[in-house]
Amino acid sequence: MDSSYSSDQQSAAKPRVSPDGAPLVNLEGKLFPPVPESVEKTGTSETVLRDMALKLSSTVPRFTTQWAAERLHLPLQLTEHLYWSLKQDHLIEVLGQEGPFSYRYAVTDRGNQAAARSFEICGYVGPAPVSLKAYTDALHLQHDSRPQLMLDEVREAISGLVLPEHSVQIAALAALSARSLFLFGPAGNGKTSLGRMLHQVFEGDLWIPHCIAIDNSIIRIYDPEVHEAVETDDSNSGKIDRRWILIKRPFLVAGGEMTMDELDLAYSQSMRFYESPPHLKANGGTFLIDDFGRQRIEPHELLNRWIVPLENQIDHLTLHTGQKIQIPFKLMLIVATNLQVSDVADPAFLRRMGYRLFMDKPDAESYAKIFKRYASSAGTEASDERIKTILERYKRESRELRASEPRDLIERARDICRLHQKPLQLTDDVMDLAWEGYFGNAPT
């Protein structure tokens, strides 16, 4: 089957299949990675698979084919093919037979020496890798197969925020198109919350590989610290290529701690394999750059880093050998800042952002609505008179309204009531203390 994917409109009913390993096929209306029937159909060099099998085997005194197949995430018959090849090269020896396509083995002295040399090149031991092409094809196919988003779905997902209708429309357009979104405006008015809520709109799970191979280099993709695995149907478990894992669509946040080095491959000198950067782990999902402009790198450096991925939906990463590789950039990038746009972004970068949304401070009516809604969720009531008093105090102290402050004030009121062992009530005394505890001593 032709593996090209020139049109984003290609139907999910006709999944594209890569000739080097059929990354995903359609089964009962769902995409899944099929079990490779041969080494050739893994899409990975047999040399890489042999080396990985040998390294794994050298970590134990003796083993069975079944044991190795479970750890390499390869079919039993294919695993046995690899070990029979290693036996013919006198790198392992047969100790006995366990069952069909399963033997007991031990590594020879020659095999241990070969494994040690392989460990010097790459220290990775674990699920076998897939090819970069298979990963790219699978990611594009799953992106193209996503269901069409509806405005009401986006509206429901962000209903926890009080936003003007034009803001809802722009947020929906960004989600619908999966284009990037630049959020700017005063702090405390829901930019980060909007980014998190928009991610919830994207339904469906995502197949990603445990790792990919670039010649003898291994790049780990699946990270249990950031990816949430999804259980698969046991009835289909024997049909699934276990080198892939089904996850919820990823959501990653990078804040002020982000450095330029973190946006490239991280090579471990001790383990001798690569950890993928956050935006590669976020592929198929959402990557939120929060507090943009407050990172430990100059904003223009970060902007220049993202211009090519935003323009072409590809990124280029560098191996420690200096080799450049091209990876897909298929995610929704959300950038949020409370700094002046002119201080952190130039026109060339802004042109490449799909949508821009200014999130201003709320007016009195919106503030009152936010306050009432949060009070209700906290199990209490905020009267019109109570909110009027609070708004007057904002005006008296020349404070700007912020959308996050109803929550902050009510939470401090909750702390006060808990301290005095009484139910949450937004009385004058409680709210005065909550105000002082949040803002500090008001100017007289």
XYZ file of C-alpha atoms in Angstrom:
444
model
C 0.000 0.000 0.000
C 1.210 3.507 -0.805
C 2.653 5.209 2.305
C 2.420 8.798 1.044
C 0.253 11.286 2.881
C -0.019 14.383 0.737
C -3.543 15.320 1.866
C -4.695 16.104 5.389
C -8.190 15.212 4.230
C -7.425 11.514 3.714
C -10.130 9.377 5.290
C -9.495 7.352 8.430
C -11.370 4.522 6.717
C -8.349 4.089 4.422
C -5.399 4.148 6.845
C -2.003 4.707 5.346
C 0.376 1.840 5.876
C 4.121 2.154 5.896
C 5.876 -0.494 3.791
C 8.580 -0.932 6.437
C 6.283 -2.249 9.124
C 2.629 -1.167 8.750
C 2.603 1.131 11.786
C -1.197 1.256 12.177
C -4.127 -0.591 10.652
C -7.872 -0.368 11.176
C -9.601 -3.042 13.256
C -13.293 -2.704 14.041
C -13.114 1.044 13.520
C -10.036 1.520 15.724
C -6.420 2.011 14.774
C -3.815 -0.291 16.250
C -0.228 -1.369 15.459
C -0.234 -4.950 14.105
C 2.242 -7.585 15.251
C 5.212 -7.757 12.833
C 5.346 -11.135 11.142
C 9.051 -10.974 10.362
C 12.188 -9.028 11.172
C 11.792 -7.131 7.907
C 8.318 -5.960 8.901
C 9.552 -4.497 12.186
C 11.044 -1.673 10.134
C 14.158 -1.944 12.319
C 17.560 -3.246 11.317
C 18.114 -6.900 12.284
C 21.558 -5.882 13.528
C 19.968 -3.458 16.012
C 17.489 -6.110 17.179
C 20.224 -8.751 17.537
C 22.408 -6.396 19.564
C 19.493 -5.511 21.819
C 18.604 -9.169 22.338
C 22.220 -10.014 23.143
C 22.609 -7.108 25.596
C 19.424 -8.128 27.376
C 20.599 -11.730 27.633
C 23.980 -10.744 29.061
C 22.281 -9.266 32.143
C 21.246 -12.729 33.442
C 23.046 -16.111 33.834
C 20.453 -17.946 31.731
C 17.098 -17.179 30.166
C 14.299 -18.464 27.969
C 12.978 -17.174 24.673
C 9.670 -16.393 26.390
C 11.443 -14.272 29.025
C 13.319 -12.315 26.370
C 10.226 -11.855 24.164
C 8.314 -10.312 27.075
C 11.079 -7.770 27.730
C 11.804 -6.964 24.105
C 8.054 -6.662 23.388
C 8.494 -8.848 20.319
C 6.526 -11.914 19.159
C 7.861 -15.210 20.429
C 8.615 -16.643 16.994
C 10.447 -13.496 15.877
C 12.454 -13.442 19.118
C 13.440 -17.057 18.601
C 14.606 -16.167 15.086
C 16.973 -13.561 16.587
C 18.373 -15.983 19.169
C 18.830 -18.762 16.635
C 20.875 -16.296 14.584
C 22.950 -15.427 17.661
C 23.441 -19.153 18.346
C 24.776 -19.695 14.839
C 27.370 -16.992 15.553
C 28.298 -18.793 18.803
C 27.205 -15.820 20.932
C 24.706 -17.892 22.909
C 24.303 -21.601 23.585
C 21.206 -23.774 23.901
C 20.609 -25.397 27.299
C 17.321 -27.094 26.440
C 13.845 -26.645 25.024
C 10.911 -25.065 26.886
C 8.238 -25.426 24.217
C 7.443 -24.420 20.622
C 9.734 -21.522 19.634
C 11.027 -21.299 23.217
C 14.404 -22.554 24.400
C 16.627 -22.148 27.435
C 19.802 -20.232 26.624
C 22.990 -18.892 28.169
C 25.396 -16.305 26.780
C 28.843 -17.565 25.820
C 32.101 -15.816 26.727
C 32.256 -14.576 23.171
C 28.696 -13.314 23.489
C 29.474 -11.443 26.717
C 32.395 -9.733 25.019
C 30.202 -8.731 22.063
C 27.491 -7.468 24.451
C 30.056 -5.357 26.308
C 31.123 -3.740 23.040
C 27.485 -3.059 22.162
C 26.880 -1.485 25.578
C 29.727 0.931 24.857
C 27.818 2.178 21.806
C 24.304 2.164 23.264
C 23.280 1.221 26.792
C 19.575 0.926 26.120
C 17.885 -2.346 27.101
C 14.119 -2.671 26.935
C 11.265 -2.760 24.412
C 12.593 -2.958 20.867
C 12.489 0.258 18.835
C 10.429 1.195 15.795
C 11.734 3.199 12.877
C 11.484 6.986 12.722
C 9.445 6.617 9.542
C 6.927 4.301 11.228
C 6.576 6.771 14.113
C 6.093 9.679 11.698
C 3.529 7.811 9.596
C 1.587 6.695 12.665
C 1.534 10.189 14.127
C 0.278 11.754 10.884
C -2.360 9.073 10.456
C -3.706 9.536 13.973
C -3.708 13.309 13.540
C -5.682 13.037 10.298
C -8.124 10.578 11.847
C -9.211 12.763 14.761
C -12.956 13.443 14.890
C -14.208 16.869 13.817
C -14.522 19.220 16.785
C -17.733 21.161 17.323
C -18.105 24.619 18.839
C -20.367 23.307 21.595
C -17.679 20.796 22.643
C -15.128 23.578 23.029
C -17.645 25.784 24.803
C -18.364 22.987 27.292
C -14.668 22.264 27.867
C -13.877 25.893 28.763
C -17.157 26.586 30.575
C -15.275 26.859 33.858
C -13.998 30.247 32.675
C -16.070 33.383 32.237
C -15.019 34.629 28.804
C -16.535 37.016 26.270
C -17.996 35.313 23.210
C -15.219 36.443 20.868
C -12.656 34.751 23.135
C -14.655 31.524 23.082
C -14.779 31.684 19.284
C -11.025 32.215 18.902
C -10.241 29.422 21.367
C -12.573 27.122 19.411
C -10.910 28.045 16.107
C -7.472 27.225 17.525
C -8.675 23.865 18.846
C -10.584 23.009 15.679
C -7.592 23.691 13.441
C -5.008 22.358 15.936
C -3.041 25.500 15.130
C -0.877 27.256 17.685
C -2.373 29.798 20.076
C -0.682 32.859 21.568
C -2.336 34.012 24.817
C -1.387 37.356 26.284
C -2.714 39.825 28.813
C -2.463 40.763 32.505
C -1.535 38.038 34.979
C -4.225 36.124 36.787
C -6.905 36.173 34.100
C -7.043 32.543 32.999
C -4.415 32.070 30.290
C -2.939 28.921 31.840
C -6.380 27.614 32.780
C -7.607 28.113 29.216
C -4.631 26.202 27.848
C -5.334 23.263 30.161
C -9.056 23.262 29.407
C -8.556 23.396 25.645
C -6.501 20.222 25.815
C -9.510 18.392 27.261
C -11.352 18.956 23.981
C -9.123 16.498 22.132
C -10.767 13.116 22.415
C -9.288 9.710 21.744
C -6.088 7.975 22.725
C -2.754 7.863 20.946
C -0.366 5.093 19.972
C 3.285 5.975 20.509
C 6.386 3.744 20.453
C 8.440 3.054 23.533
C 11.448 4.231 21.543
C 12.728 4.809 18.021
C 16.020 3.803 16.403
C 18.273 6.020 14.308
C 20.937 3.585 13.093
C 22.508 2.421 16.386
C 21.111 5.320 18.408
C 17.986 4.883 20.530
C 15.634 7.745 21.419
C 13.153 7.054 24.181
C 9.684 8.430 23.400
C 7.424 6.943 26.067
C 7.951 8.502 29.473
C 5.790 7.151 32.318
C 6.365 10.418 34.174
C 4.457 12.424 31.563
C 2.463 9.858 29.569
C -0.606 8.125 30.977
C -0.947 4.589 29.642
C -4.368 3.280 28.627
C -5.384 -0.352 29.007
C -6.116 -2.149 25.744
C -8.742 -4.767 24.981
C -7.378 -8.150 26.113
C -9.169 -9.883 23.239
C -6.906 -8.054 20.773
C -3.693 -8.242 22.801
C -2.252 -10.985 20.608
C -2.722 -8.835 17.508
C -0.967 -5.709 18.857
C 2.692 -4.842 18.321
C 3.791 -4.343 21.925
C 6.627 -2.046 20.899
C 3.847 0.569 20.866
C 1.842 1.738 23.860
C -1.584 3.369 23.957
C -1.664 6.613 25.968
C -4.005 9.494 26.630
C -3.187 12.449 24.422
C -0.244 14.106 26.198
C -0.292 17.508 27.851
C 3.054 19.031 28.826
C 3.776 22.372 30.467
C 7.117 24.171 30.318
C 7.499 27.146 32.625
C 10.215 29.537 33.661
C 12.625 26.682 34.335
C 12.939 25.757 30.657
C 16.347 26.126 29.008
C 17.412 25.906 25.382
C 19.260 22.618 26.007
C 15.996 20.984 27.096
C 14.566 21.523 23.613
C 17.017 19.122 22.028
C 17.796 15.462 22.585
C 19.259 14.729 26.016
C 22.089 12.210 25.712
C 23.050 10.262 28.820
C 26.770 9.583 28.911
C 26.241 6.794 31.432
C 23.264 5.092 29.739
C 24.282 5.992 26.173
C 20.837 6.604 24.762
C 18.663 9.681 24.232
C 15.721 11.112 26.114
C 13.324 12.988 23.864
C 12.674 16.720 24.516
C 9.300 17.843 25.905
C 7.777 18.888 22.582
C 8.584 15.468 21.096
C 6.878 13.806 24.068
C 3.916 16.155 23.515
C 3.450 15.126 19.879
C -0.185 14.290 19.216
C -1.283 16.417 22.166
C -0.669 19.869 23.630
C 2.498 21.697 24.662
C 1.966 24.783 26.812
C 4.812 27.267 27.257
C 3.706 29.139 30.349
C 5.097 32.458 31.609
C 6.734 33.012 28.240
C 9.512 35.590 28.503
C 10.485 34.524 32.023
C 12.567 31.529 30.969
C 16.287 31.409 31.637
C 16.897 32.157 27.968
C 16.271 35.272 25.938
C 12.777 35.356 24.363
C 14.157 35.899 20.851
C 16.271 32.724 21.163
C 13.189 30.740 22.070
C 11.207 32.350 19.263
C 13.854 31.482 16.709
C 13.800 27.907 18.009
C 10.079 27.555 17.191
C 9.833 29.369 13.850
C 10.720 26.380 11.647
C 8.511 23.870 13.528
C 5.557 26.271 13.399
C 6.074 26.955 9.717
C 6.698 23.421 8.462
C 5.357 21.132 11.229
C 8.755 19.479 11.478
C 11.672 19.947 13.833
C 15.353 19.146 13.574
C 17.226 17.567 16.456
C 20.926 16.811 16.794
C 22.571 13.575 17.905
C 25.738 13.876 19.976
C 27.657 12.748 16.876
C 26.495 15.920 15.111
C 24.003 14.102 12.876
C 20.770 16.037 12.270
C 17.451 14.203 12.227
C 14.021 15.415 11.176
C 11.062 14.656 13.434
C 7.348 15.494 13.123
C 5.941 18.478 15.010
C 2.243 17.563 15.216
C 0.891 19.164 18.358
C -1.039 22.176 19.553
C 1.476 24.731 20.811
C 0.066 27.237 23.293
C 2.224 30.156 24.386
C 1.065 32.254 27.348
C 2.624 35.472 28.625
C 1.673 38.380 30.862
C 4.491 40.555 29.554
C 4.182 43.169 26.840
C 3.994 41.369 23.507
C 6.510 43.768 21.947
C 9.010 42.783 24.652
C 8.843 39.036 24.018
C 7.715 38.451 20.431
C 8.497 39.879 17.024
C 6.177 40.100 13.992
C 7.869 37.168 12.241
C 7.022 34.837 15.130
C 3.505 36.173 15.625
C 2.729 35.633 11.941
C 3.451 31.954 12.406
C 1.178 31.566 15.410
C -2.184 30.245 14.285
C -4.285 32.472 16.537
C -3.732 35.237 19.055
C -6.022 35.969 21.984
C -5.826 38.896 24.376
C -7.188 37.899 27.779
C -8.003 41.142 29.542
C -8.981 41.710 33.150
C -12.702 41.118 33.827
C -15.211 43.914 34.102
C -17.355 44.214 37.240
C -20.149 42.067 35.793
C -17.788 39.235 34.829
C -16.009 39.457 38.177
C -19.340 39.098 39.990
C -20.244 36.084 37.871
C -16.880 34.423 38.610
C -17.253 35.166 42.318
C -20.772 33.707 42.510
C -19.794 30.631 40.547
C -16.775 29.830 42.698
C -18.671 30.486 45.928
C -21.321 28.018 44.806
C -18.709 25.388 43.969
C -17.233 25.924 47.456
C -20.621 25.239 49.054
C -21.559 28.749 50.063
C -23.359 31.774 48.662
C -22.126 35.223 47.654
C -24.882 37.825 47.829
C -25.054 40.782 45.477
C -24.415 43.047 48.467
C -21.288 41.097 49.414
C -19.866 41.367 45.894
C -20.774 45.053 45.722
C -18.774 45.653 48.920
C -15.781 43.806 47.489
C -15.917 45.710 44.204
C -16.061 49.010 46.070
C -12.953 48.042 47.994
C -11.108 47.277 44.741
C -12.042 50.748 43.524
C -11.130 52.423 46.806
C -7.686 50.830 46.832
C -7.142 51.376 43.076
C -6.687 47.666 42.411
C -7.302 46.059 39.048
C -9.811 43.246 38.935
C -8.324 39.824 38.200
C -10.253 36.723 37.238
C -8.263 34.517 39.627
C -8.935 36.597 42.739
C -12.503 35.464 43.549
C -11.104 31.957 43.946
C -8.143 33.169 45.983
C -10.264 35.252 48.339
C -12.852 32.510 48.862
C -10.152 29.923 49.538
C -8.669 32.178 52.208
C -12.128 32.643 53.658
C -12.373 28.854 53.798
C -9.066 28.686 55.690
C -10.308 31.262 58.180
C -13.565 29.402 58.816
C -11.694 26.120 59.179
C -9.360 27.752 61.702
C -12.359 28.803 63.783
C -14.107 25.460 63.235
C -17.195 26.829 61.561
C -18.858 26.395 58.162
C -17.702 28.563 55.283
C -19.538 31.876 55.378
C -18.519 35.050 53.569
C -19.221 37.469 56.427
C -17.718 40.962 56.813
C -15.172 39.807 59.379
C -14.143 36.764 57.365
C -13.796 38.663 54.106
C -11.869 41.527 55.742
C -9.318 39.068 57.116
C -9.215 37.165 53.835
C -8.535 40.436 52.010
C -5.738 41.441 54.386
C -4.224 37.952 54.238
C -4.210 37.967 50.441
C -3.322 41.566 49.566
C -1.503 42.555 52.730
C -2.327 45.761 54.625
C -4.402 47.970 52.396
C -3.186 51.530 51.921
C -4.990 54.051 54.109
